[in-house]
Coordinates of C-alpha atoms in Angstrom, one line a residue:
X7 CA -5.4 -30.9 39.7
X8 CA -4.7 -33.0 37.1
X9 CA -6.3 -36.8 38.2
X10 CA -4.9 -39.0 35.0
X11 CA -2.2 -39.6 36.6
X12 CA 0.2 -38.1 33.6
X13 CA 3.2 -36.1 33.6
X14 CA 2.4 -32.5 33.9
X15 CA 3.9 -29.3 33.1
X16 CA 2.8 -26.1 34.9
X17 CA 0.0 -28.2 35.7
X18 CA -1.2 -29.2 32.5
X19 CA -1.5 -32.6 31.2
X20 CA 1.5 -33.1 28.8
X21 CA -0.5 -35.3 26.4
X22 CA -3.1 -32.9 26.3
X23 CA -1.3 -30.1 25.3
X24 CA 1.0 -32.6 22.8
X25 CA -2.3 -33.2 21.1
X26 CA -3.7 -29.8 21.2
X27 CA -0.2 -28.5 19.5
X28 CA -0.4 -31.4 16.7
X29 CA -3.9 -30.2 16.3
X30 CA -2.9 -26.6 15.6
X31 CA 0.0 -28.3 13.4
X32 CA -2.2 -30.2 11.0
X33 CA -4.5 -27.1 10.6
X34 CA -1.5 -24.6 10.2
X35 CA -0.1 -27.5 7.6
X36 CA -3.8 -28.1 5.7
X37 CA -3.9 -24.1 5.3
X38 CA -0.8 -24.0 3.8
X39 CA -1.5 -26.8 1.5
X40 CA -5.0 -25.0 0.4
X41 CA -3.0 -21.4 0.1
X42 CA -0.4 -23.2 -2.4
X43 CA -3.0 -24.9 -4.6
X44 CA -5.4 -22.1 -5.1
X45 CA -2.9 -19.5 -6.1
X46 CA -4.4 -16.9 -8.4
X47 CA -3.1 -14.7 -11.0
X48 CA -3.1 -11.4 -9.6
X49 CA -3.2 -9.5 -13.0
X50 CA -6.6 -11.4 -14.7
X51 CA -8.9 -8.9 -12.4
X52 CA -7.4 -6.1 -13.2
X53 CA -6.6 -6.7 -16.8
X54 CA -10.3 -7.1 -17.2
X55 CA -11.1 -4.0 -15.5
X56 CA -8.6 -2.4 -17.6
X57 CA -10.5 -3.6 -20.4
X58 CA -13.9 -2.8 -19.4
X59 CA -12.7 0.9 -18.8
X60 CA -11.2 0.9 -22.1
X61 CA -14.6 -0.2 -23.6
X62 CA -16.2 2.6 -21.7
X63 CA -13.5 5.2 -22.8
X64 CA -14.2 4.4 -26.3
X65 CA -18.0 4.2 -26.7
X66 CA -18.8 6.6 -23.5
X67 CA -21.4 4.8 -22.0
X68 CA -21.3 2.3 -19.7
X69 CA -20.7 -1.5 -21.6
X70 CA -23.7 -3.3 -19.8
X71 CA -27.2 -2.9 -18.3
X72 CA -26.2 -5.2 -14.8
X73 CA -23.3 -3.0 -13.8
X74 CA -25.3 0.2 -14.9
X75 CA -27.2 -0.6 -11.6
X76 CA -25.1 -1.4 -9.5
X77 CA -23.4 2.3 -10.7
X78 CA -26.6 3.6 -10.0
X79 CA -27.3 2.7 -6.4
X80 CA -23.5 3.6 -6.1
X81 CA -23.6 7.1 -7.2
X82 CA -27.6 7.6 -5.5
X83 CA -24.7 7.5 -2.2
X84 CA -22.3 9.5 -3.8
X85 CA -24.4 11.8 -4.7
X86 CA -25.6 12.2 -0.9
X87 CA -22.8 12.8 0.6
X88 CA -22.0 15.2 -2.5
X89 CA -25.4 17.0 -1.8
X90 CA -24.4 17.0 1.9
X91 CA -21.1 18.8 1.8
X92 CA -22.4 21.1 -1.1
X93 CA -24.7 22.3 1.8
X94 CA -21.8 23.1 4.5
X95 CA -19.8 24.7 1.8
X96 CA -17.2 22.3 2.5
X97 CA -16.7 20.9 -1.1
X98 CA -14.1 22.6 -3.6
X99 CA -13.4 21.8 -6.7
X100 CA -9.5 22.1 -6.1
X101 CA -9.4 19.9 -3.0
X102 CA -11.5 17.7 -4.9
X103 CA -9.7 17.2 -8.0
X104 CA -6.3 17.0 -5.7
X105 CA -8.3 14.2 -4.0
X106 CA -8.9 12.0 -7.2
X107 CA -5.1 12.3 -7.8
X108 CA -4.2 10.8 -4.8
X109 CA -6.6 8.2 -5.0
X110 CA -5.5 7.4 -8.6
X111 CA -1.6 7.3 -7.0
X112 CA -2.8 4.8 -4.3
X113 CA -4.6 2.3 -7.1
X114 CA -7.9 3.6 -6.6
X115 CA -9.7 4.7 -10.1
X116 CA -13.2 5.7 -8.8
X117 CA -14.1 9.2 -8.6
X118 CA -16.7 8.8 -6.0
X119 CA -13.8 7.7 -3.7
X120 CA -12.5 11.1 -3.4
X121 CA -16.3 12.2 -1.9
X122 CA -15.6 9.6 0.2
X123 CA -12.7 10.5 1.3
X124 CA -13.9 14.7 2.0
X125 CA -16.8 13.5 3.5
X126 CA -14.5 11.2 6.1
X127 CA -13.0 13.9 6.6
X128 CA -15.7 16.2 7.8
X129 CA -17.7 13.2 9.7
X130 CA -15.0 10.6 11.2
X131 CA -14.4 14.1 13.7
X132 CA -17.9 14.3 14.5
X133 CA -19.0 11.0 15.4
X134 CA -15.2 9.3 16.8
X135 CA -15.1 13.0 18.7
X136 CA -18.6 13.3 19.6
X137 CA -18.2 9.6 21.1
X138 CA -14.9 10.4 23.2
X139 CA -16.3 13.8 24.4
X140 CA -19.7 12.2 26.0
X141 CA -17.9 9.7 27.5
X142 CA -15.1 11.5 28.9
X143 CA -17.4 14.4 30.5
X144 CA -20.8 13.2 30.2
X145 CA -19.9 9.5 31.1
X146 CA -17.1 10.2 33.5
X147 CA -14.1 7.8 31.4
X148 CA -11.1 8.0 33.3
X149 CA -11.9 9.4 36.5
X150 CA -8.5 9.0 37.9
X151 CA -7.2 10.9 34.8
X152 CA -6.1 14.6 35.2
X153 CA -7.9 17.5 33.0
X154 CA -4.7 17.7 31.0
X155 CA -5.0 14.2 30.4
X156 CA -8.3 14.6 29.6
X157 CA -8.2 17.3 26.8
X158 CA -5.1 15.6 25.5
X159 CA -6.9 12.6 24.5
X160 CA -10.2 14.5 23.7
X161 CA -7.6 16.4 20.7
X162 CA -5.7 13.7 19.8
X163 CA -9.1 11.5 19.1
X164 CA -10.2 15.1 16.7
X165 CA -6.7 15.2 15.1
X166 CA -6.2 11.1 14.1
X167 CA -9.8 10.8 13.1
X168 CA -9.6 13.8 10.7
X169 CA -5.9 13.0 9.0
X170 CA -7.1 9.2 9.3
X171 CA -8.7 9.0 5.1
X172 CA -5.4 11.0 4.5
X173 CA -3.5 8.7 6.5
X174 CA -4.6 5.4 5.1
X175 CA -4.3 7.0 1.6
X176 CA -0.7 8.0 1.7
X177 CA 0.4 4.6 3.3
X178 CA -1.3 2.6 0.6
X179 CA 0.4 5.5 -1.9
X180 CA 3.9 4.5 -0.2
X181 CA 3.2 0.7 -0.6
X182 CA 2.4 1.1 -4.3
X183 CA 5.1 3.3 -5.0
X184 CA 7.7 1.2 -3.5
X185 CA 6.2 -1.9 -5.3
X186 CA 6.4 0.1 -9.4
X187 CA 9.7 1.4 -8.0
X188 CA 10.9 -1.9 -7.4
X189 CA 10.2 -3.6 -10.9
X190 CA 11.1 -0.2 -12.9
X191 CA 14.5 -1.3 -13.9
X192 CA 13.3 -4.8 -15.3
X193 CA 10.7 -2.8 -16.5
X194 CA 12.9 -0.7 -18.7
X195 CA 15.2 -3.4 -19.9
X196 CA 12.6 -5.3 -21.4
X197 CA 11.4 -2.3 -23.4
X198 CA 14.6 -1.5 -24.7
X199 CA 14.3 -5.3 -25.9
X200 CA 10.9 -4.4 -27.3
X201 CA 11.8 -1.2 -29.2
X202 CA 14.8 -2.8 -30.4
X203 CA 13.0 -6.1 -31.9
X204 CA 11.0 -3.3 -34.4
X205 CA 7.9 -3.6 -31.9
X206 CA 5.6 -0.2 -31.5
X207 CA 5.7 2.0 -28.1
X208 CA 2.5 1.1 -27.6
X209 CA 2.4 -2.4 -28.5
X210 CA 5.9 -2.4 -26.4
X211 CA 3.8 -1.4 -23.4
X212 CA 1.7 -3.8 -23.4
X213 CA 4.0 -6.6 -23.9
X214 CA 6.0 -5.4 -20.6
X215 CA 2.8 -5.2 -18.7
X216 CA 1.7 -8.8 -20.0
X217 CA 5.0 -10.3 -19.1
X218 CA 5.5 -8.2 -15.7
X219 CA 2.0 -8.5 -14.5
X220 CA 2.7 -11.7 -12.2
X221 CA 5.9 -9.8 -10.2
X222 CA 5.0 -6.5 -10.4
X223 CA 1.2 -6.6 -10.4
X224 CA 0.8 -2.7 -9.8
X225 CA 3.4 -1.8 -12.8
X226 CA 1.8 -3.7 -14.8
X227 CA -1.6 -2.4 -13.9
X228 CA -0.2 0.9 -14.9
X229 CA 1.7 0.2 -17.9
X230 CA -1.4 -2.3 -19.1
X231 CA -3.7 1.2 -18.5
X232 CA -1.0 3.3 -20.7
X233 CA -1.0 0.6 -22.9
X234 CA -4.6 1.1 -23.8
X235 CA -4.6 5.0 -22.9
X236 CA -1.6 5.4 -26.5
X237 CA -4.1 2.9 -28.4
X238 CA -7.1 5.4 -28.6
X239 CA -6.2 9.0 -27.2
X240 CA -5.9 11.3 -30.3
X241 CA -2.4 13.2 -28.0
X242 CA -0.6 10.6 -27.1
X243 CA 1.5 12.9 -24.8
X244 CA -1.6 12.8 -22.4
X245 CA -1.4 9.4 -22.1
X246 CA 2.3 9.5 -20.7
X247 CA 1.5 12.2 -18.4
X248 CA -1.2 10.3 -17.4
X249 CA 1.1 7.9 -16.2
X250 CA 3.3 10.3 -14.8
X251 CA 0.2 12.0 -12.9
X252 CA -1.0 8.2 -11.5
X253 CA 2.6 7.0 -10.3
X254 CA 3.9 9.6 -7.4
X255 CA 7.5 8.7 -8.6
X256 CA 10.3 10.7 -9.7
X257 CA 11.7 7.9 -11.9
X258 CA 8.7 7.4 -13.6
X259 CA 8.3 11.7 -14.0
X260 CA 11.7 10.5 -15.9
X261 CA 10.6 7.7 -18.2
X262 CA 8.2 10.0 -19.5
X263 CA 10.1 13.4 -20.1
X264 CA 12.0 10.8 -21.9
X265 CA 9.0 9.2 -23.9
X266 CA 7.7 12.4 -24.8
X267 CA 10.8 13.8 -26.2
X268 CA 11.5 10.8 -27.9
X269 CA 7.6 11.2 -29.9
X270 CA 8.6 14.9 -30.4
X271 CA 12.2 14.6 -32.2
X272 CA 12.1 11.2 -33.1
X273 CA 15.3 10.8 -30.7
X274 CA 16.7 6.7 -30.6
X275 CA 14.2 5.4 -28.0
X276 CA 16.0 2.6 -26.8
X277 CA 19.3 3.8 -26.2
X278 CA 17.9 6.7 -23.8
X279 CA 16.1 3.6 -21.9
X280 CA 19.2 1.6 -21.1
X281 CA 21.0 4.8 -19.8
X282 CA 17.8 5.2 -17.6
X283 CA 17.7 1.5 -16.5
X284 CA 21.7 1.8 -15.6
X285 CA 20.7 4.7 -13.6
X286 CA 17.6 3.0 -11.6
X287 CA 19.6 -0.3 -11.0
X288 CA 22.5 2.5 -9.9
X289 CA 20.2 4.0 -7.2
X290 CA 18.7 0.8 -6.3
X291 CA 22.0 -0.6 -5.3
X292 CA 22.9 2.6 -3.5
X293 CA 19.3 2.2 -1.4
X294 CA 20.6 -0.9 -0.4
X295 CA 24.0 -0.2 0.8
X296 CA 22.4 2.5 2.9
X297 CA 20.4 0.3 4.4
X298 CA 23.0 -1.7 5.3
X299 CA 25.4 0.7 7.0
X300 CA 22.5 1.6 9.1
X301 CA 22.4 -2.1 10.1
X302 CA 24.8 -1.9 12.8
X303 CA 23.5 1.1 14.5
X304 CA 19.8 -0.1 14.3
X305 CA 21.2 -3.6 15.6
X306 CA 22.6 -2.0 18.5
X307 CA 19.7 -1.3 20.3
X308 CA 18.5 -4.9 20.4
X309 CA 22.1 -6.2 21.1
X310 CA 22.1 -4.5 24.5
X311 CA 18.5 -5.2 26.0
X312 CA 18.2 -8.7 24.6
X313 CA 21.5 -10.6 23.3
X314 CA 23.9 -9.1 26.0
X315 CA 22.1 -10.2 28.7
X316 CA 21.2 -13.3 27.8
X317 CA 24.9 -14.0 26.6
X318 CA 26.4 -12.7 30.3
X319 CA 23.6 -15.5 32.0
X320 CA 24.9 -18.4 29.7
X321 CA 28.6 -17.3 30.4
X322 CA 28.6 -16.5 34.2
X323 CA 25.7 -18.8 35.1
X324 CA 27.7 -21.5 35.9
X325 CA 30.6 -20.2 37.5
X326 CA 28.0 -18.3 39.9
X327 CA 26.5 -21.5 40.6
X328 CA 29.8 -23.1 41.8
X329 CA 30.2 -20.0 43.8
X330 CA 27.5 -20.5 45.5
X331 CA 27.7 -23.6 46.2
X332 CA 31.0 -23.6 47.4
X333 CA 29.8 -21.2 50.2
X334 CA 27.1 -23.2 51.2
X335 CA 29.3 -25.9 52.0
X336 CA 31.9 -23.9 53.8

């Protein structure tokens, strides 16, 4: 009951719920304020871990004492779950390995992942499963459910919590992928400009990556770690495989069949590059002109359930109205 004596609405004060809306306004609007003024450069974290790895690459030992430790108690875990699956004979070298590739595809450089990632694997099952199979038999879950019922959610908790590592993996690979795949073409055009202004291929990447780190943070993460890979590496074909091998793309597989044919015959670099960055933009245009002739059909769906039926109310509301009212009266 409300006993200020105010209009209501569904029996709540209207100036209570005014005020409790401009409240949520004024905190929505101070948020936004704070989110605009402390915008960060995305690429200063990982051009110093790009560095540091570069330091480490190049002297082979770790570059300080403080992060030593903290690689220490890291590894003491690794290490663990390492000794662990060693003992169930659970750990290959092969699925390992295949592992860190992924990993290095979805952003992630740390080799310990990828024991993380096996050991998930072998002990999300156990514990997720172990969890759903006490309660549903031992606990009695779902006593109106059937036995089929039952078992079915029994396997489908085993199945999702053993492909769920993999899972998360490949959606963060997709998410990267789509991101390099995006700012390839820009990518390319600017190194064409850079070959062509006399500049070196390495000294080329890194200029791309410096000026494409804000838009495309992930390319240039990767063309920053080539960058630094051609700088020291005595073969510098490893270093475009490497890139190759970190990006799950078959453009990029491109830009370096072309790189590496253009270090091994001395072939004009930047004239293949354009023809490769007329080709991206090509297929990029054709991606979106696919998407929208599916438009319509996808849009057809939600025109039925909610525009149609909402249109038909607005249209033959009123003339049902005057129906009905002129048969009240009669």
């Amino acid at each position: 009951m409300n006993t200020s004596g105010g209009p209501t609405l569904l029996g709540f004060d209207v100036f209570n719920v005014a005020t409790l809306l401009a409240a949520v306004a004024v905190f929505a609007l101070l948020v936004a304020l704070y989110t605009a003024t402390t915008v960060r450069d995305p690429m200063a974290k990982r051009v110093k871990a790009l560095n540091d790895r570069r330091e480490q690459l190049k002297a082979g030992i770790v570059a300080s004492t403080k992060r030593r430790n903290k690689l220490n108690t890291t590894n003491q875990t690794t290490d663990r779950m390492r000794a662990f699956l060693a003992s169930m004979k659970v750990l290959q070298e092969s699925q390992l390995k295949q592992a860190q590739i992924k990993l290095m595809q979805a952003g992630i450089r740390s080799k310990d992942a990828a024991v993380a990632v096996i050991f998930g694997r072998m002990v999300l099952p156990i514990v997720i499963g172990g969890i759903v199979i006490v309660g549903v038999y031992l606990l009695d879950w779902f006593p109106e459910w059937s036995a089929f019922k039952r078992y079915a959610l029994v396997a489908g908790t085993l199945i999702m919590s053993y492909k769920a590592p993999d899972i998360i993996v490949k959606n963060k690979i997709t998410k990267r992928s789509d991101a390099i795949r995006k700012g390839l073409p820009d990518a390319l055009d600017l190194l064409v400009i850079c070959a062509e202004a006399g500049l070196t291929v390495d000294a080329a990447f890194h200029r791309v990556a410096k000026e494409l780190g804000k838009a495309y943070p992930e390319l240039g993460d990767e063309f920053a770690l080539t960058a630094i890979e051609l700088g020291f590496l005595t073969d510098r074909r490893s270093a475009f495989e490497n890139l190759a091998t970190r990006v799950d793309l078959e453009a990029v597989r491109g830009v370096v069949t072309t790189m590496i044919q253009t270090e091994k015959y001395g072939t004009p670099l930047a004239s293949a590059l354009r023809v490769l960055s007329a080709e991206f933009r090509h297929e990029r245009m054709m991606r979106a002109e696919e998407k929208a002739a599916r438009l319509p059909a996808i849009m057809t769906v939600p025109l039925i359930l909610f525009i149609l039926p909402v249109l038909f109310i607005v249209i033959l509301g009123p003339a049902a109205c005057s129906i009905s009212d002129n048969l009240m009266k009669s």
